[in-house]
XYZ file of C-alpha atoms in Angstrom:
760
model
C -27.757 17.621 25.297
C -27.305 20.058 22.449
C -28.208 23.718 22.787
C -27.996 25.854 19.672
C -28.288 29.387 18.486
C -30.641 30.040 15.616
C -27.768 31.190 13.348
C -28.887 32.711 10.102
C -32.288 31.022 10.319
C -33.550 34.190 11.955
C -33.238 35.793 8.531
C -35.361 33.016 7.073
C -37.930 33.626 9.781
C -38.005 37.316 8.932
C -38.574 36.456 5.293
C -41.477 34.232 6.242
C -42.961 37.029 8.308
C -42.625 39.463 5.421
C -44.102 37.219 2.782
C -46.735 35.941 5.169
C -49.419 33.701 3.803
C -47.694 33.352 0.424
C -44.666 31.653 1.942
C -46.789 29.598 4.336
C -48.969 28.464 1.462
C -45.934 27.509 -0.588
C -44.477 25.685 2.404
C -47.435 23.364 2.816
C -47.544 22.426 -0.866
C -46.080 19.045 -1.788
C -42.390 19.149 -2.756
C -41.526 19.005 -6.459
C -41.298 15.410 -7.690
C -37.951 13.891 -8.742
C -39.151 11.161 -11.098
C -40.009 12.700 -14.473
C -38.222 15.448 -16.388
C -39.907 18.655 -17.504
C -39.176 17.675 -21.111
C -39.382 14.001 -22.174
C -36.022 12.274 -22.481
C -34.631 11.899 -25.977
C -34.885 8.279 -27.112
C -33.338 6.308 -29.924
C -34.888 3.772 -32.232
C -36.607 0.916 -30.370
C -35.944 2.678 -27.041
C -38.495 3.830 -24.475
C -38.071 6.159 -21.483
C -40.055 4.986 -18.472
C -39.118 7.986 -16.332
C -36.351 10.554 -16.075
C -33.801 8.049 -14.815
C -33.908 5.134 -17.223
C -34.579 4.026 -20.768
C -35.013 0.473 -22.009
C -34.177 -0.704 -25.522
C -35.762 -3.539 -27.454
C -32.521 -5.519 -27.093
C -32.994 -5.423 -23.288
C -30.328 -2.762 -22.702
C -31.158 -0.593 -19.695
C -29.740 2.916 -19.974
C -29.288 4.589 -16.600
C -29.558 8.357 -16.976
C -26.777 9.738 -14.780
C -26.735 13.284 -13.429
C -23.634 12.848 -11.252
C -20.058 13.167 -12.486
C -17.749 10.176 -12.400
C -14.475 11.519 -11.042
C -12.927 8.352 -9.667
C -15.317 7.795 -6.771
C -17.316 5.026 -8.487
C -20.626 6.822 -8.136
C -21.903 5.674 -11.538
C -21.548 2.061 -10.448
C -23.101 2.613 -7.029
C -26.097 4.523 -8.347
C -26.668 2.045 -11.164
C -26.746 -0.699 -8.528
C -29.399 1.167 -6.559
C -31.651 1.579 -9.597
C -31.039 -1.944 -10.916
C -31.874 -3.414 -7.514
C -35.414 -2.070 -7.530
C -35.845 -2.664 -11.263
C -34.680 -6.287 -11.039
C -32.531 -5.605 -14.091
C -29.830 -7.838 -15.486
C -26.597 -6.148 -14.358
C -24.717 -6.990 -17.553
C -27.305 -5.095 -19.611
C -26.816 -1.715 -17.921
C -25.142 1.241 -19.624
C -24.675 4.867 -18.492
C -25.778 8.020 -20.301
C -25.297 11.632 -19.235
C -28.508 13.257 -18.112
C -29.869 16.479 -19.530
C -29.998 19.502 -17.245
C -33.309 19.367 -15.383
C -34.595 20.228 -11.921
C -35.224 16.596 -10.954
C -31.462 16.062 -11.050
C -30.720 18.918 -8.640
C -28.679 18.046 -5.549
C -30.816 18.329 -2.428
C -28.773 16.507 0.218
C -25.651 18.682 0.079
C -27.454 21.932 0.769
C -29.552 20.415 3.556
C -26.368 19.054 5.124
C -24.814 22.528 4.936
C -27.247 23.857 7.530
C -25.169 24.530 10.663
C -26.915 22.166 13.060
C -25.238 19.616 15.293
C -25.886 15.963 14.307
C -27.300 15.371 17.804
C -29.851 18.141 17.374
C -33.208 16.494 16.699
C -35.314 19.566 17.426
C -38.205 21.082 15.541
C -36.197 24.035 14.198
C -33.719 21.699 12.518
C -36.505 19.541 11.086
C -38.413 22.521 9.683
C -35.267 24.192 8.307
C -34.188 20.946 6.650
C -37.595 20.345 5.106
C -37.900 23.875 3.756
C -34.340 23.812 2.430
C -34.906 20.481 0.684
C -38.117 21.790 -0.845
C -36.383 24.968 -1.996
C -33.524 23.042 -3.586
C -35.981 20.880 -5.504
C -37.340 24.098 -7.002
C -33.900 25.570 -7.706
C -32.530 22.325 -9.117
C -28.761 22.873 -9.042
C -27.006 19.807 -10.447
C -23.869 19.138 -8.436
C -21.517 16.303 -7.629
C -19.884 17.022 -4.292
C -20.200 16.880 -0.540
C -19.961 13.070 -0.605
C -23.644 13.204 -1.445
C -24.240 11.326 -4.685
C -25.608 8.061 -3.321
C -27.089 9.749 -0.255
C -28.913 12.282 -2.417
C -30.214 9.771 -4.972
C -30.812 6.779 -2.709
C -34.579 7.272 -2.800
C -35.006 8.827 -6.285
C -33.036 6.015 -7.932
C -34.866 3.334 -5.959
C -38.227 4.915 -6.745
C -37.293 5.208 -10.425
C -36.389 1.526 -10.592
C -39.463 0.426 -8.655
C -41.742 2.668 -10.728
C -40.390 1.330 -14.012
C -40.680 -2.219 -12.723
C -44.345 -1.629 -11.865
C -44.979 -0.226 -15.361
C -43.308 -3.249 -16.984
C -45.390 -5.600 -14.861
C -48.512 -3.603 -15.741
C -47.742 -3.886 -19.439
C -47.201 -7.632 -19.187
C -50.355 -8.162 -17.145
C -52.429 -6.169 -19.631
C -50.990 -8.134 -22.539
C -51.556 -11.479 -20.818
C -54.918 -10.461 -19.294
C -53.804 -11.358 -15.772
C -53.523 -9.422 -12.525
C -50.225 -7.580 -11.968
C -49.922 -9.069 -8.490
C -49.654 -12.507 -10.112
C -46.499 -11.524 -12.001
C -42.931 -11.517 -10.758
C -39.672 -10.029 -11.998
C -36.055 -11.151 -12.047
C -32.993 -10.667 -14.241
C -34.703 -8.325 -16.682
C -37.818 -10.440 -17.221
C -41.463 -10.487 -16.161
C -42.892 -13.953 -15.584
C -46.281 -15.460 -14.723
C -47.041 -18.842 -13.083
C -48.750 -19.891 -16.319
C -45.338 -20.030 -17.941
C -45.637 -16.768 -19.837
C -42.583 -14.511 -19.767
C -41.202 -11.460 -21.539
C -38.004 -9.510 -21.372
C -38.018 -5.885 -20.349
C -36.966 -5.022 -23.890
C -40.032 -6.728 -25.313
C -42.309 -4.868 -22.903
C -40.643 -1.435 -22.889
C -42.766 0.257 -25.553
C -46.020 -0.899 -23.941
C -44.710 -0.070 -20.465
C -44.005 3.509 -21.525
C -47.733 3.889 -22.204
C -48.606 2.830 -18.652
C -49.375 5.604 -16.136
C -46.440 6.476 -13.887
C -47.323 5.117 -10.429
C -48.021 7.776 -7.848
C -46.581 5.556 -5.138
C -44.438 2.437 -5.207
C -43.392 -0.110 -2.637
C -39.638 -0.399 -2.210
C -37.837 -3.622 -1.434
C -37.149 -4.791 2.081
C -33.348 -4.609 2.523
C -33.453 -8.290 3.474
C -34.330 -9.001 -0.166
C -31.530 -7.012 -1.747
C -29.571 -8.960 -4.354
C -27.259 -6.263 -5.743
C -27.025 -3.712 -2.949
C -24.333 -4.823 -0.526
C -22.402 -6.802 -3.110
C -18.765 -5.944 -4.041
C -19.492 -5.210 -7.702
C -16.722 -4.177 -10.077
C -16.808 -0.626 -11.366
C -18.602 -0.154 -14.655
C -16.009 2.197 -16.112
C -12.970 0.188 -14.998
C -12.462 -1.735 -18.288
C -12.371 1.510 -20.295
C -9.729 2.921 -17.983
C -7.678 -0.242 -18.304
C -7.787 -0.408 -22.109
C -7.434 3.352 -22.634
C -10.836 3.910 -24.210
C -12.085 6.051 -21.306
C -12.622 9.632 -22.353
C -11.954 12.711 -20.251
C -12.412 16.374 -21.117
C -8.773 16.595 -22.137
C -9.527 13.968 -24.831
C -12.147 16.113 -26.599
C -11.231 16.275 -30.278
C -13.986 17.756 -32.455
C -13.122 18.361 -36.141
C -10.933 21.387 -36.759
C -9.776 21.634 -33.150
C -7.417 24.462 -32.232
C -5.486 24.705 -28.984
C -5.023 27.509 -26.475
C -2.673 28.116 -23.595
C -2.804 30.842 -20.977
C -0.410 32.635 -18.672
C -2.146 34.413 -15.819
C -0.861 37.134 -13.553
C 1.470 35.442 -11.051
C -0.112 37.485 -8.257
C -3.513 36.160 -7.259
C -6.272 38.436 -8.532
C -3.930 40.563 -10.648
C -4.610 41.899 -14.125
C -2.906 42.856 -17.396
C -1.646 46.404 -17.888
C -0.114 45.799 -21.315
C 1.648 43.095 -23.308
C 3.927 42.689 -26.306
C 3.084 39.640 -28.432
C 5.437 40.354 -31.338
C 7.760 37.417 -30.662
C 4.913 35.079 -29.788
C 2.885 35.851 -32.906
C 5.884 35.051 -35.097
C 6.211 31.485 -33.785
C 5.038 28.539 -35.923
C 1.367 27.623 -35.774
C 0.249 30.641 -33.748
C -3.143 32.010 -34.791
C -3.831 34.758 -32.276
C -2.532 36.266 -29.023
C -4.774 38.371 -26.786
C -5.567 39.279 -23.184
C -8.278 37.515 -21.185
C -10.103 38.850 -18.158
C -10.384 37.001 -14.874
C -13.762 35.277 -14.878
C -15.777 33.985 -11.913
C -13.050 34.631 -9.380
C -10.155 33.735 -11.663
C -7.071 35.798 -12.467
C -6.604 37.729 -15.713
C -3.867 36.910 -18.197
C -2.831 36.444 -21.797
C -3.928 33.611 -24.106
C -2.554 32.227 -27.348
C -4.430 30.107 -29.884
C -2.366 27.820 -32.074
C -2.545 24.637 -34.120
C -1.120 22.461 -31.328
C -0.943 22.601 -27.555
C 2.852 22.766 -27.682
C 2.854 25.734 -30.031
C 0.272 27.530 -27.889
C 2.365 26.947 -24.749
C 5.504 28.214 -26.489
C 3.628 31.314 -27.586
C 2.387 32.415 -24.168
C 5.863 31.949 -22.727
C 7.173 34.362 -25.354
C 4.696 37.138 -24.497
C 6.118 40.048 -22.516
C 3.504 41.223 -20.012
C 3.295 44.189 -17.669
C 1.124 43.154 -14.721
C -1.035 45.036 -12.251
C -0.416 42.898 -9.167
C -3.471 44.104 -7.284
C -4.348 44.025 -3.564
C -2.678 40.673 -2.857
C 0.791 41.959 -3.818
C 1.836 42.593 -0.220
C 0.587 39.278 1.165
C 3.021 36.729 2.595
C 2.392 33.447 4.403
C 3.888 34.665 7.688
C 1.577 37.681 7.549
C -1.429 35.405 7.069
C -0.642 33.323 10.154
C 0.127 36.472 12.137
C -3.234 38.003 11.220
C -5.123 34.815 12.052
C -3.380 34.493 15.419
C -4.007 38.144 16.262
C -7.655 37.592 15.423
C -7.805 34.863 18.059
C -6.195 37.247 20.542
C -8.948 39.813 19.996
C -12.110 37.973 18.941
C -14.223 35.253 20.527
C -15.801 34.189 17.230
C -19.293 33.051 16.380
C -20.327 30.114 18.566
C -21.527 27.209 16.456
C -21.926 25.044 19.553
C -22.461 25.814 23.238
C -22.969 23.422 26.124
C -23.188 24.645 29.703
C -21.081 27.515 31.050
C -17.568 26.900 29.768
C -16.123 30.055 31.341
C -17.291 29.014 34.801
C -16.069 25.475 34.229
C -12.607 26.694 33.269
C -12.423 28.965 36.305
C -13.369 26.068 38.556
C -10.952 23.625 36.937
C -8.082 22.222 38.986
C -5.937 22.117 35.876
C -6.094 23.671 32.422
C -4.088 23.205 29.236
C -4.048 25.357 26.107
C -2.564 25.033 22.633
C -2.654 26.668 19.202
C -2.770 24.648 15.982
C -2.443 25.723 12.385
C -2.934 24.395 8.854
C -1.772 25.873 5.538
C -3.399 26.685 2.243
C -3.612 23.628 0.002
C -4.014 23.140 -3.750
C -6.217 20.463 -5.296
C -3.512 19.147 -7.644
C -5.827 17.026 -9.777
C -4.072 14.659 -12.176
C -6.001 16.146 -15.108
C -5.109 19.858 -15.192
C -7.846 22.419 -15.786
C -9.027 22.267 -19.372
C -12.143 22.965 -21.399
C -13.055 22.779 -25.085
C -15.605 25.199 -26.531
C -17.065 25.724 -29.970
C -19.240 28.772 -30.703
C -21.061 28.443 -33.992
C -24.410 29.355 -35.542
C -25.695 31.049 -32.412
C -24.973 28.068 -30.183
C -22.124 26.865 -28.025
C -20.916 23.366 -27.242
C -18.779 22.875 -24.142
C -16.734 19.781 -23.330
C -15.738 20.109 -19.688
C -14.964 18.033 -16.643
C -17.298 19.818 -14.268
C -19.078 19.019 -11.033
C -21.750 21.651 -11.793
C -22.930 21.340 -15.423
C -25.992 23.554 -14.985
C -24.003 26.335 -13.358
C -21.362 26.035 -16.087
C -24.032 26.271 -18.785
C -25.546 29.404 -17.246
C -22.140 31.062 -16.821
C -21.137 30.398 -20.437
C -24.525 31.562 -21.704
C -24.187 34.801 -19.741
C -20.729 35.480 -21.158
C -21.837 34.825 -24.726
C -25.205 36.558 -24.502
C -27.083 33.331 -25.215
C -30.013 31.590 -23.608
C -29.022 28.663 -21.408
C -30.770 26.256 -23.801
C -28.395 27.405 -26.556
C -25.407 25.984 -24.656
C -24.763 22.236 -24.702
C -22.487 20.977 -21.923
C -20.904 17.575 -22.473
C -19.486 16.019 -19.286
C -17.056 13.133 -19.759
C -15.229 11.458 -16.882
C -13.206 13.763 -14.639
C -9.518 13.129 -14.045
C -9.791 14.142 -10.416
C -11.734 17.023 -8.924
C -11.674 17.115 -5.090
C -13.844 20.240 -5.240
C -11.768 22.161 -7.802
C -14.222 21.430 -10.586
C -17.056 22.962 -8.600
C -15.634 26.220 -9.948
C -16.410 27.534 -13.439
C -13.578 30.050 -13.880
C -11.663 27.861 -16.343
C -14.820 27.043 -18.294
C -15.890 30.654 -18.759
C -12.296 31.574 -19.604
C -12.289 28.873 -22.304
C -15.534 30.260 -23.732
C -14.034 33.758 -23.834
C -11.012 32.382 -25.676
C -13.177 30.428 -28.141
C -14.957 33.689 -29.046
C -11.703 34.705 -30.735
C -11.532 31.612 -32.958
C -14.125 32.468 -35.614
C -16.278 29.405 -35.027
C -13.541 26.797 -34.709
C -13.498 24.637 -31.568
C -10.720 25.552 -29.143
C -9.321 23.486 -26.292
C -7.856 25.630 -23.524
C -5.397 23.654 -21.411
C -3.622 24.997 -18.353
C -0.068 23.934 -17.673
C 0.537 22.256 -14.332
C 2.260 25.432 -13.164
C -0.708 27.647 -14.044
C -3.031 25.122 -12.432
C -1.194 24.989 -9.114
C -0.595 28.731 -8.873
C -4.172 29.743 -9.779
C -6.291 27.427 -7.682
C -9.086 28.118 -5.194
C -7.189 26.913 -2.157
C -8.169 25.127 1.025
C -8.127 27.998 3.548
C -5.260 28.447 5.978
C -6.546 28.244 9.541
C -5.362 28.732 13.128
C -7.217 27.134 16.029
C -6.893 27.753 19.783
C -7.928 25.240 22.443
C -8.310 25.304 26.202
C -9.353 22.288 28.257
C -10.109 22.078 31.974
C -9.918 19.099 34.365
C -11.104 18.428 37.889
C -8.845 17.122 40.666
C -9.456 13.514 39.565
C -8.299 14.277 36.021
C -11.775 14.247 34.492
C -12.389 16.623 31.596
C -14.778 19.386 32.668
C -14.425 22.082 29.989
C -13.626 22.354 26.283
C -13.133 25.689 24.562
C -12.094 26.075 20.942
C -11.984 29.052 18.606
C -10.551 29.013 15.100
C -9.836 31.783 12.604
C -9.636 31.589 8.841
C -11.314 32.540 5.614
C -14.899 31.506 4.890
C -15.446 29.664 1.623
C -19.175 29.966 1.015
C -19.323 33.794 0.811
C -16.602 33.735 -1.860
C -18.315 30.960 -3.828
C -21.714 32.650 -3.735
C -20.238 35.915 -4.945
C -18.044 34.608 -7.778
C -20.477 31.937 -8.972
C -23.888 33.535 -8.526
C -23.137 37.182 -7.761
C -24.892 36.786 -4.412
C -23.991 38.081 -0.965
C -23.743 35.489 1.806
C -25.920 35.748 4.880
C -24.950 34.300 8.224
C -22.016 32.141 9.294
C -20.413 29.593 6.987
C -20.845 26.101 8.419
C -17.827 24.781 6.487
C -15.516 27.076 8.468
C -16.202 25.224 11.737
C -17.327 21.808 10.549
C -15.211 19.110 12.118
C -14.890 21.191 15.269
C -18.421 21.875 16.509
C -20.375 18.946 15.030
C -18.623 16.052 16.746
C -20.005 13.390 19.118
C -17.863 13.973 22.207
C -19.949 14.631 25.292
C -18.219 17.676 26.741
C -19.639 18.627 30.169
C -19.189 22.287 29.236
C -18.074 23.525 25.837
C -17.939 26.410 23.422
C -16.777 25.931 19.815
C -16.521 29.031 17.614
C -14.966 30.438 14.461
C -14.045 33.954 13.403
C -14.095 34.592 9.660
C -11.135 36.616 8.387
C -11.161 38.382 5.039
C -7.985 37.932 2.976
C -7.305 38.465 -0.760
C -6.691 34.762 -1.407
C -9.231 32.760 -3.449
C -10.429 29.820 -1.372
C -12.689 26.947 -2.312
C -13.965 23.519 -1.410
C -11.139 21.015 -0.937
C -11.782 17.340 -0.267
C -13.578 17.156 3.119
C -13.508 20.986 3.345
C -13.410 22.222 6.967
C -13.133 18.688 8.304
C -9.759 18.370 6.560
C -8.016 20.646 9.074
C -10.479 20.869 11.973
C -10.174 17.093 12.480
C -6.405 17.478 12.824
C -6.833 20.249 15.376
C -9.574 18.561 17.383
C -8.257 14.995 17.446
C -4.730 16.116 18.251
C -5.926 18.189 21.182
C -8.097 15.316 22.400
C -4.842 13.377 22.615
C -3.249 16.262 24.502
C -6.155 16.211 26.930
C -5.778 12.450 27.394
C -2.076 12.884 28.135
C -2.810 15.700 30.590
C -5.334 13.444 32.327
C -2.856 10.560 32.391
C -5.199 8.312 30.411
C -4.927 6.055 27.382
C -6.002 8.080 24.307
C -8.505 5.488 23.173
C -10.020 4.965 26.618
C -10.230 8.742 27.071
C -12.288 9.029 23.876
C -14.494 6.094 24.811
C -15.395 7.761 28.106
C -16.727 10.754 26.153
C -19.009 8.592 23.964
C -21.359 7.047 26.518
C -24.436 8.282 24.649
C -23.019 7.538 21.184
C -22.976 3.752 20.716
C -22.377 3.862 16.954
C -19.273 6.007 17.389
C -18.065 3.862 20.267
C -18.499 0.705 18.202
C -16.403 2.160 15.372
C -13.682 3.219 17.815
C -13.586 -0.149 19.573
C -13.517 -2.032 16.275
C -10.502 0.004 15.149
C -8.778 -0.767 18.438
C -9.487 -4.469 18.041
C -8.259 -4.723 14.449
C -5.148 -2.610 15.038
C -4.020 -4.451 18.154
C -4.325 -1.297 20.237
C -2.606 -1.703 23.578
C -0.460 -4.598 22.347
C 3.304 -4.206 21.838
C 4.489 -3.461 18.292
C 7.465 -5.424 17.053
C 10.439 -3.492 15.745
C 10.221 -3.315 11.949
C 12.503 -5.068 9.491
C 14.332 -1.747 9.178
C 15.186 -1.889 12.889
C 13.077 1.164 13.719
C 10.645 1.376 16.599
C 6.993 1.944 15.787
C 4.019 3.445 17.593
C 0.286 3.747 17.051
C -1.974 6.770 17.051
C -5.749 6.945 16.900
C -8.324 9.431 15.617
C -12.124 9.351 15.482
C -14.090 11.739 13.312
C -17.572 12.146 11.882
C -18.046 13.880 8.550
C -20.648 13.836 5.792
C -22.812 11.607 7.949
C -20.229 8.829 8.280
C -18.192 7.828 11.323
C -14.554 6.885 10.770
C -11.865 5.726 13.176
C -8.289 5.252 12.037
C -5.237 3.837 13.757
C -1.902 4.673 12.127
C 1.315 2.787 12.756
C 4.426 4.923 12.182
C 8.188 5.004 12.506
C 10.818 7.735 12.244
C 14.173 7.299 10.542
C 17.475 8.776 11.649
C 17.006 11.749 9.299
C 13.600 12.489 10.888
C 11.650 11.145 7.907
C 8.172 9.984 8.872
C 6.991 6.633 7.540
C 3.426 5.349 7.893
C 3.432 1.552 7.659
C -0.140 0.552 8.370
C -3.544 2.212 8.663
C -6.592 0.469 10.060
C -9.721 2.284 8.935
C -13.202 1.480 10.254
C -16.279 3.203 8.856
C -19.976 3.270 9.631
C -21.585 4.833 6.564
C -25.051 3.375 6.938
C -26.077 0.923 4.230
C -22.992 -0.168 2.309
C -24.204 -0.122 -1.297
C -20.941 -1.476 -2.709
C -18.201 -2.536 -0.253
C -15.590 -2.392 -3.026
C -16.284 1.285 -3.669
C -16.199 2.071 0.039
C -12.847 0.339 0.542
C -11.432 2.123 -2.518
C -12.580 5.491 -1.242
C -11.180 4.892 2.226
C -7.834 3.993 0.653
C -8.045 7.034 -1.593
C -8.935 9.294 1.329
C -6.025 8.007 3.396
C -3.532 8.515 0.568
C -4.922 11.963 -0.229
C -4.841 12.934 3.451
C -1.331 11.576 3.958
C -0.066 13.598 1.007
C -1.395 16.724 2.704
C -0.262 15.693 6.192
C 3.322 14.983 5.160
C 3.894 17.378 2.256
C 0.998 19.776 1.582
C 1.916 23.434 1.970
C 0.996 26.288 -0.368
C 2.959 29.377 0.614
C 2.713 32.976 -0.567
C 5.365 35.581 -1.219
C 4.199 39.007 -2.395
C 0.843 37.453 -3.238
C 2.383 34.792 -5.466
C 2.128 31.053 -4.853
C 5.609 29.611 -4.472
C 4.841 25.986 -5.352
C 4.393 25.127 -9.023
C 4.518 21.383 -9.625
C 4.910 18.016 -7.933
C 8.630 18.543 -7.339
C 7.857 21.164 -4.674
C 4.312 20.036 -3.790
C 4.737 16.245 -3.627
C 2.063 13.604 -3.328
C 2.480 10.208 -1.707
C 4.412 7.769 -3.897
C 3.749 4.058 -4.325
C 6.758 3.114 -2.229
C 5.516 5.345 0.612
C 1.951 4.034 0.700
C 1.045 2.144 3.866
C -0.959 -1.041 4.066
C -4.568 0.153 4.436
C -7.108 -2.197 6.005
C -10.750 -1.133 5.768
C -13.557 -2.554 7.861
C -17.191 -1.584 7.214
C -19.706 -1.697 10.047
C -22.882 -3.478 8.951
C -25.925 -1.216 8.958
C -29.370 -0.806 7.422
C -29.434 2.958 8.012
C -29.698 5.466 5.153
C -26.418 5.583 3.170
C -24.100 8.436 4.108
C -21.013 9.992 2.535
C -17.976 7.959 1.536
C -15.854 10.049 -0.854
C -14.455 12.407 1.782
C -14.738 10.907 5.311
C -11.546 8.854 4.953
C -9.378 11.974 4.680
C -9.892 13.937 7.948
C -8.714 11.373 10.562
C -5.401 10.387 9.002
C -3.363 13.508 9.840
C -4.219 13.453 13.571
C -3.785 9.669 13.748
C -0.246 10.058 12.410
C 0.490 13.087 14.616
C -0.736 11.210 17.681
C 1.418 8.201 16.796
C 4.427 10.498 16.463
C 3.773 11.867 19.932
C 3.617 8.329 21.324
C 6.868 7.497 19.547
C 8.925 10.655 20.055
C 7.209 12.747 22.727
C 6.962 15.653 20.269
C 3.512 17.189 19.893
C 3.259 18.511 16.328
C 0.674 21.256 16.078
C 1.257 22.449 12.511
C 0.716 20.876 9.118
C 2.557 19.506 7.264
C 4.059 17.316 9.984
C 7.777 17.995 10.517
C 9.828 16.668 13.431
C 12.316 18.958 15.106
């Protein structure tokens, strides 16, 4: 079904041809292992490391070495479950410890998933490209939490680590008891033998560490899982409830000083001059100085003081003359105008082609066309950007909420002229990230500020206003659709081209100083990589260069492309005179998993049944959306009403997901609820606008998020599966905006093609 272009893989092929036998020889070598670290793990008294993922203490405590950040998604709990399952550990005895920075902890799945292939493409080129990319990323070893990949990426490494350690514990027991390992069994943190002999893992750990690491282990049959699939409570939940949880903002090393910054209000601007006379005279102020824009950030002025409040007062008192830079003439209306004009002139790079769409449109009995658009969006994490750094005795210690600790370490080391090993990065829990903490601008800025403190630790904390006006935003985008139908109303052609900034080239440049080659998959994801069986189709994107910093925002391209695509699918259904759900089902004949998700959502939502008027006397309507992202399939049905003042209220959302093996149903339900709330905030309120290159929104009063009293009832249903686990953190966000927009059309007859949703 799927026909593809080779995209940027031609460049990879050229490289292979140039390097010849060297590359071929490297390619056939076994991939780097992901079980043991290059340097043995540090262990405490009476503690033994059995591999790079776990340590066992004499008291039977199992320490899970965690390389992923906990930022509210529950990944520490889910991954601990995966390891404990194969280890047969006692759940109550597990604790979490931050991993060192090592190649075995590098994220492989995210980069493989970033290759711009269609999910239905099962060809050799995709297989070879994926294998080579995975092998390369094992060598590069970039630690990263993102792309809804944590459990997907570590599903096998964590299972193999648990199974390997279990085999070593059994081997130690068998050697001690002079029996065959096959005669022993494990359960609840113990090894037992039919003779009645038994020992806890803690008692065996030291001997087990002397056992050879198995070269191959047998993993459990899913039918025998005891932990995986259970709705376990989150490991960190008690600390969040009693206030003992620690985030980067809670870092408090002895002698801590505090810094605040004010950056040029125009994105990418710089400092011409400043007068700090009044600021320096304020109580508690230690130093006032300019700071450059690091790793894509904007330059400004910083103040170090004895308290956060005094530092914030100081920067407000500084008089600055700014160089507003190339973005100074940029306004939101100009952005949309440029993107629309791009669609008028360019056909874009085709990420997906099926048949001859031009001929199909010419032969169509009826065609419809529409333009959609989505705005820039800020991340608006609850914990503003902050980082604490101490530079002392030729070393640096960094306390930062980061999704990329290795990248952060390298960036700080480069700034300070140190070796990477001379920088220690401590990663506590993150108070929200959504992709913002994939950036290191605020971390390098904090290191530059700490250089001015004479060895004292300094916590740099951005105000909410600085945070919101100096983000790396979700790109604005405009998308144009044309659909064709035959005389019987059957869809015969689907053409879609979008225009907007590309994220990956910016990220590669500001983070690694690298140029980007080839098209950016994230620009068109959610548009080209969907399951609908178009008879003839072309889906493309044209990258537009604008002086606005853009970055990864929860669900990335899917966040707006799903709104465009699923809304226009509804338009096509209306043009064909068909029920929106039945119209989708007819396009999924060869996609039974997707069809099952869609039909389950219809069943649970009461699709096709009348909706009673609400207690408020307002009529309600339903809208549906189906979308695949990060390997998971999600269908949502939203039930909405509209008040007399045109306010939109979402009362109920039915969310069905097929994410492969459900490691922890509690975590999945929580993330679906989180994704719906996050997506609704954007759908109803999200809108970052520019005037003369300056962001006009500054806080939650003019960039609201969904409140408790606005939150709908969210019902999550998880399709049972034994397939490889797929993403969960982001797939709940993309379908909610189109589901609401489609419900509004059913209720009011107005087709809303711009975000945020506003009724005329």
